[in-house]
Amino acid sequence: ETGVTQTPRHLVMGMTNKKSLKCEQHLGHNAMYWYKQSAKKPLELMFVYSLEERVENNSVPSRFSPECPNSSHLFLHLHTLQPEDSALYLCASSHNRVSGANVLTFGAGSRLTVL
Amino acid sequence: RKEVEQDPGPFNVPEGATVAFNCTYSNSASQSFFWYRQDCRKEPKLLMSVYSSGNEDGRFTAQLNRASQYISLLIRDSKLSDSATYLCVVNAVMDTGRRALTFGSGTRLQVQP
């Protein structure tokens, strides 16, 4: 496989469920990201793992928990979500350059619906 | 003020038309700039980076005006396949020393036959 692969592509869950989103990249990148995309809003950065350091957006609720076991795999664990968490969750990867541009390659996304 | 601001559109243009999108950014420390394209129900994909001197890729021309803090994208001879949402993306070094990519909400383009 090549590029950035996300599973599942679609997920419907209740507010009491626990589920996980998975992302895998085969590009040799050393940074991985979770973004949230809601209708008519800009992409919102949730978490970044870069050179084994985790950076997070402080506004992300604790019901979202990321895990990055190695530079090729990224998970987003979901627990007791709310209906307003329904959105497209995009994984991305990039090289992490100290200077210069970090061009992102996105996965196809996991569309989450919380009932 | 939004960090990256775009006119949401939609821009409805006929095939063959020339269309231009602008994007303004608020962080003067921004160093890198991009245009991404997102088709309906698909992921964003890099269209082109934007360089200080301006750059062209076929029918697409991107320009940067640092003094006024805006970026533009010009599409000539529009094709039906150009219909998509165009995302302006800015990479700035924050006070923490970390770099962060900030996305605009996107400008929707609909090219009509």
PDB file of C-alpha atoms in Angstrom:
ATOM      1  CA  GLU A   1       0.000   0.000   0.000  1.00  0.00           C
ATOM      2  CA  THR A   2       1.104   3.536  -0.576  1.00  0.00           C
ATOM      3  CA  GLY A   3       0.181   6.917   0.857  1.00  0.00           C
ATOM      4  CA  VAL A   4      -1.902   7.419   3.971  1.00  0.00           C
ATOM      5  CA  THR A   5      -4.583   4.863   4.789  1.00  0.00           C
ATOM      6  CA  GLN A   6      -7.389   5.412   7.269  1.00  0.00           C
ATOM      7  CA  THR A   7      -9.846   2.900   8.713  1.00  0.00           C
ATOM      8  CA  PRO A   8     -12.733   2.744   9.117  1.00  0.00           C
ATOM      9  CA  ARG A   9     -13.968   5.067   6.393  1.00  0.00           C
ATOM     10  CA  HIS A  10     -17.353   5.399   8.086  1.00  0.00           C
ATOM     11  CA  LEU A  11     -18.281   4.927  11.725  1.00  0.00           C
ATOM     12  CA  VAL A  12     -21.571   5.318  13.559  1.00  0.00           C
ATOM     13  CA  MET A  13     -21.428   5.135  17.325  1.00  0.00           C
ATOM     14  CA  GLY A  14     -23.532   5.849  20.347  1.00  0.00           C
ATOM     15  CA  MET A  15     -22.480   8.257  23.043  1.00  0.00           C
ATOM     16  CA  THR A  16     -21.505   5.456  25.412  1.00  0.00           C
ATOM     17  CA  ASN A  17     -19.403   3.490  22.930  1.00  0.00           C
ATOM     18  CA  LYS A  18     -15.632   3.242  22.754  1.00  0.00           C
ATOM     19  CA  LYS A  19     -14.078   3.045  19.305  1.00  0.00           C
ATOM     20  CA  SER A  20     -10.783   3.805  17.627  1.00  0.00           C
ATOM     21  CA  LEU A  21      -9.736   5.317  14.327  1.00  0.00           C
ATOM     22  CA  LYS A  22      -6.592   4.008  12.708  1.00  0.00           C
ATOM     23  CA  CYS A  23      -4.124   5.658  10.367  1.00  0.00           C
ATOM     24  CA  GLU A  24      -1.091   4.200   8.632  1.00  0.00           C
ATOM     25  CA  GLN A  25       1.426   5.938   6.388  1.00  0.00           C
ATOM     26  CA  HIS A  26       3.879   4.362   3.959  1.00  0.00           C
ATOM     27  CA  LEU A  27       5.689   7.521   2.916  1.00  0.00           C
ATOM     28  CA  GLY A  28       8.627   7.457   5.302  1.00  0.00           C
ATOM     29  CA  HIS A  29       7.365  10.590   7.020  1.00  0.00           C
ATOM     30  CA  ASN A  30       8.245  11.363  10.629  1.00  0.00           C
ATOM     31  CA  ALA A  31       5.248  13.493  11.635  1.00  0.00           C
ATOM     32  CA  MET A  32       1.602  12.480  11.838  1.00  0.00           C
ATOM     33  CA  TYR A  33      -1.495  14.551  12.520  1.00  0.00           C
ATOM     34  CA  TRP A  34      -5.186  14.312  13.356  1.00  0.00           C
ATOM     35  CA  TYR A  35      -7.460  16.985  11.959  1.00  0.00           C
ATOM     36  CA  LYS A  36     -11.179  17.477  12.431  1.00  0.00           C
ATOM     37  CA  GLN A  37     -13.268  18.854   9.578  1.00  0.00           C
ATOM     38  CA  SER A  38     -16.799  20.022  10.334  1.00  0.00           C
ATOM     39  CA  ALA A  39     -19.187  21.477   7.782  1.00  0.00           C
ATOM     40  CA  LYS A  40     -18.346  25.048   6.743  1.00  0.00           C
ATOM     41  CA  LYS A  41     -15.468  25.281   9.227  1.00  0.00           C
ATOM     42  CA  PRO A  42     -11.720  25.252   8.623  1.00  0.00           C
ATOM     43  CA  LEU A  43      -9.729  22.133   9.342  1.00  0.00           C
ATOM     44  CA  GLU A  44      -8.956  22.044  13.035  1.00  0.00           C
ATOM     45  CA  LEU A  45      -5.664  20.555  14.156  1.00  0.00           C
ATOM     46  CA  MET A  46      -6.232  18.162  17.052  1.00  0.00           C
ATOM     47  CA  PHE A  47      -2.915  16.416  17.626  1.00  0.00           C
ATOM     48  CA  VAL A  48       0.569  16.234  16.144  1.00  0.00           C
ATOM     49  CA  TYR A  49       3.203  13.591  16.725  1.00  0.00           C
ATOM     50  CA  SER A  50       6.530  14.790  15.453  1.00  0.00           C
ATOM     51  CA  LEU A  51       9.894  13.178  16.131  1.00  0.00           C
ATOM     52  CA  GLU A  52       8.247  11.285  18.999  1.00  0.00           C
ATOM     53  CA  GLU A  53       6.994  14.484  20.611  1.00  0.00           C
ATOM     54  CA  ARG A  54       3.276  15.004  20.996  1.00  0.00           C
ATOM     55  CA  VAL A  55       1.759  18.432  20.513  1.00  0.00           C
ATOM     56  CA  GLU A  56      -1.900  18.978  21.068  1.00  0.00           C
ATOM     57  CA  ASN A  57      -4.492  21.629  20.614  1.00  0.00           C
ATOM     58  CA  ASN A  58      -5.542  22.524  24.139  1.00  0.00           C
ATOM     59  CA  SER A  59      -9.149  22.941  23.099  1.00  0.00           C
ATOM     60  CA  VAL A  60      -9.540  19.237  22.229  1.00  0.00           C
ATOM     61  CA  PRO A  61     -11.702  17.467  24.843  1.00  0.00           C
ATOM     62  CA  SER A  62     -10.258  14.539  26.769  1.00  0.00           C
ATOM     63  CA  ARG A  63     -12.788  12.174  25.210  1.00  0.00           C
ATOM     64  CA  PHE A  64     -10.354  12.129  22.257  1.00  0.00           C
ATOM     65  CA  SER A  65      -7.130  10.283  23.044  1.00  0.00           C
ATOM     66  CA  PRO A  66      -4.350   9.815  20.484  1.00  0.00           C
ATOM     67  CA  GLU A  67      -1.767   7.067  20.377  1.00  0.00           C
ATOM     68  CA  CYS A  68       1.296   6.862  18.164  1.00  0.00           C
ATOM     69  CA  PRO A  69       3.152   3.573  18.699  1.00  0.00           C
ATOM     70  CA  ASN A  70       5.672   4.297  15.905  1.00  0.00           C
ATOM     71  CA  SER A  71       6.259   6.764  13.103  1.00  0.00           C
ATOM     72  CA  SER A  72       3.999   4.877  10.687  1.00  0.00           C
ATOM     73  CA  HIS A  73       0.900   4.330  12.807  1.00  0.00           C
ATOM     74  CA  LEU A  74      -1.495   6.691  14.532  1.00  0.00           C
ATOM     75  CA  PHE A  75      -4.699   6.002  16.426  1.00  0.00           C
ATOM     76  CA  LEU A  76      -7.472   8.184  17.754  1.00  0.00           C
ATOM     77  CA  HIS A  77      -9.352   6.571  20.617  1.00  0.00           C
ATOM     78  CA  LEU A  78     -12.917   7.784  21.068  1.00  0.00           C
ATOM     79  CA  HIS A  79     -14.861   7.549  24.325  1.00  0.00           C
ATOM     80  CA  THR A  80     -18.246   8.956  25.396  1.00  0.00           C
ATOM     81  CA  LEU A  81     -18.497  11.275  22.430  1.00  0.00           C
ATOM     82  CA  GLN A  82     -21.181  13.881  21.893  1.00  0.00           C
ATOM     83  CA  PRO A  83     -23.329  14.426  18.788  1.00  0.00           C
ATOM     84  CA  GLU A  84     -21.370  17.617  18.025  1.00  0.00           C
ATOM     85  CA  ASP A  85     -18.284  15.445  17.557  1.00  0.00           C
ATOM     86  CA  SER A  86     -19.792  14.127  14.341  1.00  0.00           C
ATOM     87  CA  ALA A  87     -17.362  15.200  11.616  1.00  0.00           C
ATOM     88  CA  LEU A  88     -14.755  14.011   9.145  1.00  0.00           C
ATOM     89  CA  TYR A  89     -11.535  13.052  10.913  1.00  0.00           C
ATOM     90  CA  LEU A  90      -8.512  13.349   8.691  1.00  0.00           C
ATOM     91  CA  CYS A  91      -5.127  11.856   9.323  1.00  0.00           C
ATOM     92  CA  ALA A  92      -2.094  13.396   7.649  1.00  0.00           C
ATOM     93  CA  SER A  93       1.642  12.878   7.588  1.00  0.00           C
ATOM     94  CA  SER A  94       4.657  14.924   6.573  1.00  0.00           C
ATOM     95  CA  HIS A  95       8.374  15.208   6.875  1.00  0.00           C
ATOM     96  CA  ASN A  96       9.204  17.330   9.876  1.00  0.00           C
ATOM     97  CA  ARG A  97      11.655  19.934   8.717  1.00  0.00           C
ATOM     98  CA  VAL A  98      13.193  22.390  11.147  1.00  0.00           C
ATOM     99  CA  SER A  99      12.991  25.051   8.509  1.00  0.00           C
ATOM    100  CA  GLY A 100      10.923  25.205   5.405  1.00  0.00           C
ATOM    101  CA  ALA A 101       7.528  23.899   4.526  1.00  0.00           C
ATOM    102  CA  ASN A 102       5.850  20.810   5.883  1.00  0.00           C
ATOM    103  CA  VAL A 103       3.682  19.575   3.042  1.00  0.00           C
ATOM    104  CA  LEU A 104       0.888  17.353   4.307  1.00  0.00           C
ATOM    105  CA  THR A 105      -0.393  14.184   2.692  1.00  0.00           C
ATOM    106  CA  PHE A 106      -3.884  13.374   3.898  1.00  0.00           C
ATOM    107  CA  GLY A 107      -5.721  10.108   4.224  1.00  0.00           C
ATOM    108  CA  ALA A 108      -9.226   9.761   2.818  1.00  0.00           C
ATOM    109  CA  GLY A 109     -10.744  10.422   6.221  1.00  0.00           C
ATOM    110  CA  SER A 110     -13.032   8.644   8.667  1.00  0.00           C
ATOM    111  CA  ARG A 111     -16.550  10.033   8.683  1.00  0.00           C
ATOM    112  CA  LEU A 112     -17.898   9.772  12.204  1.00  0.00           C
ATOM    113  CA  THR A 113     -21.532  10.046  13.214  1.00  0.00           C
ATOM    114  CA  VAL A 114     -22.389  10.121  16.913  1.00  0.00           C
ATOM    115  CA  LEU A 115     -25.989   9.294  17.739  1.00  0.00           C
TER     116      LEU A 115
ATOM    117  CA  ARG B   1     -10.128  38.289  13.078  1.00  0.00           C
ATOM    118  CA  LYS B   2      -9.656  34.818  11.625  1.00  0.00           C
ATOM    119  CA  GLU B   3      -6.051  33.676  11.219  1.00  0.00           C
ATOM    120  CA  VAL B   4      -6.642  32.720   7.607  1.00  0.00           C
ATOM    121  CA  GLU B   5      -9.585  34.253   5.829  1.00  0.00           C
ATOM    122  CA  GLN B   6     -11.119  33.279   2.512  1.00  0.00           C
ATOM    123  CA  ASP B   7     -14.254  34.217   0.634  1.00  0.00           C
ATOM    124  CA  PRO B   8     -16.360  31.036   0.902  1.00  0.00           C
ATOM    125  CA  GLY B   9     -17.981  31.550  -2.499  1.00  0.00           C
ATOM    126  CA  PRO B  10     -19.327  29.711  -4.330  1.00  0.00           C
ATOM    127  CA  PHE B  11     -17.749  31.119  -7.431  1.00  0.00           C
ATOM    128  CA  ASN B  12     -19.841  29.984 -10.400  1.00  0.00           C
ATOM    129  CA  VAL B  13     -17.951  30.476 -13.651  1.00  0.00           C
ATOM    130  CA  PRO B  14     -18.353  29.175 -17.212  1.00  0.00           C
ATOM    131  CA  GLU B  15     -15.807  26.870 -18.771  1.00  0.00           C
ATOM    132  CA  GLY B  16     -12.866  28.786 -20.169  1.00  0.00           C
ATOM    133  CA  ALA B  17     -13.192  31.654 -17.717  1.00  0.00           C
ATOM    134  CA  THR B  18     -10.386  33.057 -15.594  1.00  0.00           C
ATOM    135  CA  VAL B  19     -11.061  33.125 -11.875  1.00  0.00           C
ATOM    136  CA  ALA B  20      -9.033  34.460  -8.955  1.00  0.00           C
ATOM    137  CA  PHE B  21      -9.213  33.705  -5.255  1.00  0.00           C
ATOM    138  CA  ASN B  22      -7.660  35.748  -2.500  1.00  0.00           C
ATOM    139  CA  CYS B  23      -6.709  34.762   1.005  1.00  0.00           C
ATOM    140  CA  THR B  24      -5.536  36.980   3.860  1.00  0.00           C
ATOM    141  CA  TYR B  25      -3.569  35.885   6.902  1.00  0.00           C
ATOM    142  CA  SER B  26      -3.091  37.619  10.226  1.00  0.00           C
ATOM    143  CA  ASN B  27       0.235  36.247  11.495  1.00  0.00           C
ATOM    144  CA  SER B  28       3.053  38.340  10.076  1.00  0.00           C
ATOM    145  CA  ALA B  29       5.540  35.639  11.151  1.00  0.00           C
ATOM    146  CA  SER B  30       4.079  33.246   8.571  1.00  0.00           C
ATOM    147  CA  GLN B  31       6.790  31.659   6.500  1.00  0.00           C
ATOM    148  CA  SER B  32       5.244  29.144   4.129  1.00  0.00           C
ATOM    149  CA  PHE B  33       2.088  29.253   2.091  1.00  0.00           C
ATOM    150  CA  PHE B  34       0.124  26.708   0.127  1.00  0.00           C
ATOM    151  CA  TRP B  35      -3.010  26.111  -1.842  1.00  0.00           C
ATOM    152  CA  TYR B  36      -4.734  22.777  -1.331  1.00  0.00           C
ATOM    153  CA  ARG B  37      -7.637  21.459  -3.326  1.00  0.00           C
ATOM    154  CA  GLN B  38     -10.461  19.406  -1.811  1.00  0.00           C
ATOM    155  CA  ASP B  39     -13.007  17.643  -3.990  1.00  0.00           C
ATOM    156  CA  CYS B  40     -16.440  16.881  -2.598  1.00  0.00           C
ATOM    157  CA  ARG B  41     -16.229  14.106   0.015  1.00  0.00           C
ATOM    158  CA  LYS B  42     -12.499  13.661  -0.565  1.00  0.00           C
ATOM    159  CA  GLU B  43      -9.376  14.597   1.338  1.00  0.00           C
ATOM    160  CA  PRO B  44      -7.420  17.808   0.706  1.00  0.00           C
ATOM    161  CA  LYS B  45      -4.516  17.481  -1.701  1.00  0.00           C
ATOM    162  CA  LEU B  46      -1.650  19.869  -2.277  1.00  0.00           C
ATOM    163  CA  LEU B  47      -2.225  21.980  -5.361  1.00  0.00           C
ATOM    164  CA  MET B  48       0.845  24.168  -5.148  1.00  0.00           C
ATOM    165  CA  SER B  49       3.196  25.924  -2.783  1.00  0.00           C
ATOM    166  CA  VAL B  50       3.341  29.711  -2.963  1.00  0.00           C
ATOM    167  CA  TYR B  51       6.733  31.348  -3.256  1.00  0.00           C
ATOM    168  CA  SER B  52       7.682  34.949  -2.634  1.00  0.00           C
ATOM    169  CA  SER B  53       8.494  35.481  -6.287  1.00  0.00           C
ATOM    170  CA  GLY B  54       5.197  33.968  -7.391  1.00  0.00           C
ATOM    171  CA  ASN B  55       4.939  30.708  -9.241  1.00  0.00           C
ATOM    172  CA  GLU B  56       3.042  29.153 -12.076  1.00  0.00           C
ATOM    173  CA  ASP B  57       2.013  25.591 -12.807  1.00  0.00           C
ATOM    174  CA  GLY B  58       0.204  25.270 -16.094  1.00  0.00           C
ATOM    175  CA  ARG B  59      -3.080  27.136 -15.829  1.00  0.00           C
ATOM    176  CA  PHE B  60      -2.522  27.944 -12.159  1.00  0.00           C
ATOM    177  CA  THR B  61      -0.624  30.967 -10.845  1.00  0.00           C
ATOM    178  CA  ALA B  62      -0.017  31.669  -7.178  1.00  0.00           C
ATOM    179  CA  GLN B  63       1.225  34.947  -5.767  1.00  0.00           C
ATOM    180  CA  LEU B  64       2.239  36.196  -2.350  1.00  0.00           C
ATOM    181  CA  ASN B  65       2.108  39.746  -1.058  1.00  0.00           C
ATOM    182  CA  ARG B  66       3.879  39.805   2.313  1.00  0.00           C
ATOM    183  CA  ALA B  67       3.380  43.513   2.885  1.00  0.00           C
ATOM    184  CA  SER B  68      -0.391  43.189   2.627  1.00  0.00           C
ATOM    185  CA  GLN B  69      -0.445  39.631   4.001  1.00  0.00           C
ATOM    186  CA  TYR B  70      -2.411  38.036   1.247  1.00  0.00           C
ATOM    187  CA  ILE B  71      -2.055  35.164  -1.165  1.00  0.00           C
ATOM    188  CA  SER B  72      -3.826  34.725  -4.455  1.00  0.00           C
ATOM    189  CA  LEU B  73      -4.600  31.868  -6.811  1.00  0.00           C
ATOM    190  CA  LEU B  74      -5.430  32.489 -10.449  1.00  0.00           C
ATOM    191  CA  ILE B  75      -6.950  29.781 -12.624  1.00  0.00           C
ATOM    192  CA  ARG B  76      -6.990  30.398 -16.366  1.00  0.00           C
ATOM    193  CA  ASP B  77      -9.120  28.585 -18.933  1.00  0.00           C
ATOM    194  CA  SER B  78     -11.269  26.889 -16.266  1.00  0.00           C
ATOM    195  CA  LYS B  79     -12.199  23.248 -16.792  1.00  0.00           C
ATOM    196  CA  LEU B  80     -15.171  21.379 -15.382  1.00  0.00           C
ATOM    197  CA  SER B  81     -12.661  19.273 -13.442  1.00  0.00           C
ATOM    198  CA  ASP B  82     -11.456  22.384 -11.598  1.00  0.00           C
ATOM    199  CA  SER B  83     -14.715  22.367  -9.596  1.00  0.00           C
ATOM    200  CA  ALA B  84     -13.634  21.896  -6.004  1.00  0.00           C
ATOM    201  CA  THR B  85     -12.974  23.760  -2.778  1.00  0.00           C
ATOM    202  CA  TYR B  86      -9.641  25.572  -2.665  1.00  0.00           C
ATOM    203  CA  LEU B  87      -8.018  25.809   0.760  1.00  0.00           C
ATOM    204  CA  CYS B  88      -5.502  28.485   1.663  1.00  0.00           C
ATOM    205  CA  VAL B  89      -2.909  27.190   4.135  1.00  0.00           C
ATOM    206  CA  VAL B  90      -0.358  29.170   6.082  1.00  0.00           C
ATOM    207  CA  ASN B  91       2.586  27.806   8.072  1.00  0.00           C
ATOM    208  CA  ALA B  92       3.713  30.118  10.846  1.00  0.00           C
ATOM    209  CA  VAL B  93       6.182  29.868  13.703  1.00  0.00           C
ATOM    210  CA  MET B  94       4.296  30.522  16.916  1.00  0.00           C
ATOM    211  CA  ASP B  95       5.559  32.195  20.098  1.00  0.00           C
ATOM    212  CA  THR B  96       6.275  28.719  21.460  1.00  0.00           C
ATOM    213  CA  GLY B  97       8.768  28.165  18.657  1.00  0.00           C
ATOM    214  CA  ARG B  98       6.615  25.472  17.116  1.00  0.00           C
ATOM    215  CA  ARG B  99       5.310  25.728  13.591  1.00  0.00           C
ATOM    216  CA  ALA B 100       1.612  25.324  12.935  1.00  0.00           C
ATOM    217  CA  LEU B 101      -0.334  24.909   9.738  1.00  0.00           C
ATOM    218  CA  THR B 102      -3.504  26.969   9.726  1.00  0.00           C
ATOM    219  CA  PHE B 103      -6.208  26.325   7.161  1.00  0.00           C
ATOM    220  CA  GLY B 104      -8.761  28.694   5.747  1.00  0.00           C
ATOM    221  CA  SER B 105     -12.373  27.563   5.437  1.00  0.00           C
ATOM    222  CA  GLY B 106     -11.964  27.263   1.688  1.00  0.00           C
ATOM    223  CA  THR B 107     -13.399  28.870  -1.419  1.00  0.00           C
ATOM    224  CA  ARG B 108     -15.775  26.753  -3.453  1.00  0.00           C
ATOM    225  CA  LEU B 109     -15.470  26.881  -7.225  1.00  0.00           C
ATOM    226  CA  GLN B 110     -18.133  25.531  -9.558  1.00  0.00           C
ATOM    227  CA  VAL B 111     -17.251  25.540 -13.252  1.00  0.00           C
ATOM    228  CA  GLN B 112     -20.305  25.249 -15.460  1.00  0.00           C
ATOM    229  CA  PRO B 113     -20.562  23.954 -19.014  1.00  0.00           C
TER     230      PRO B 113
END
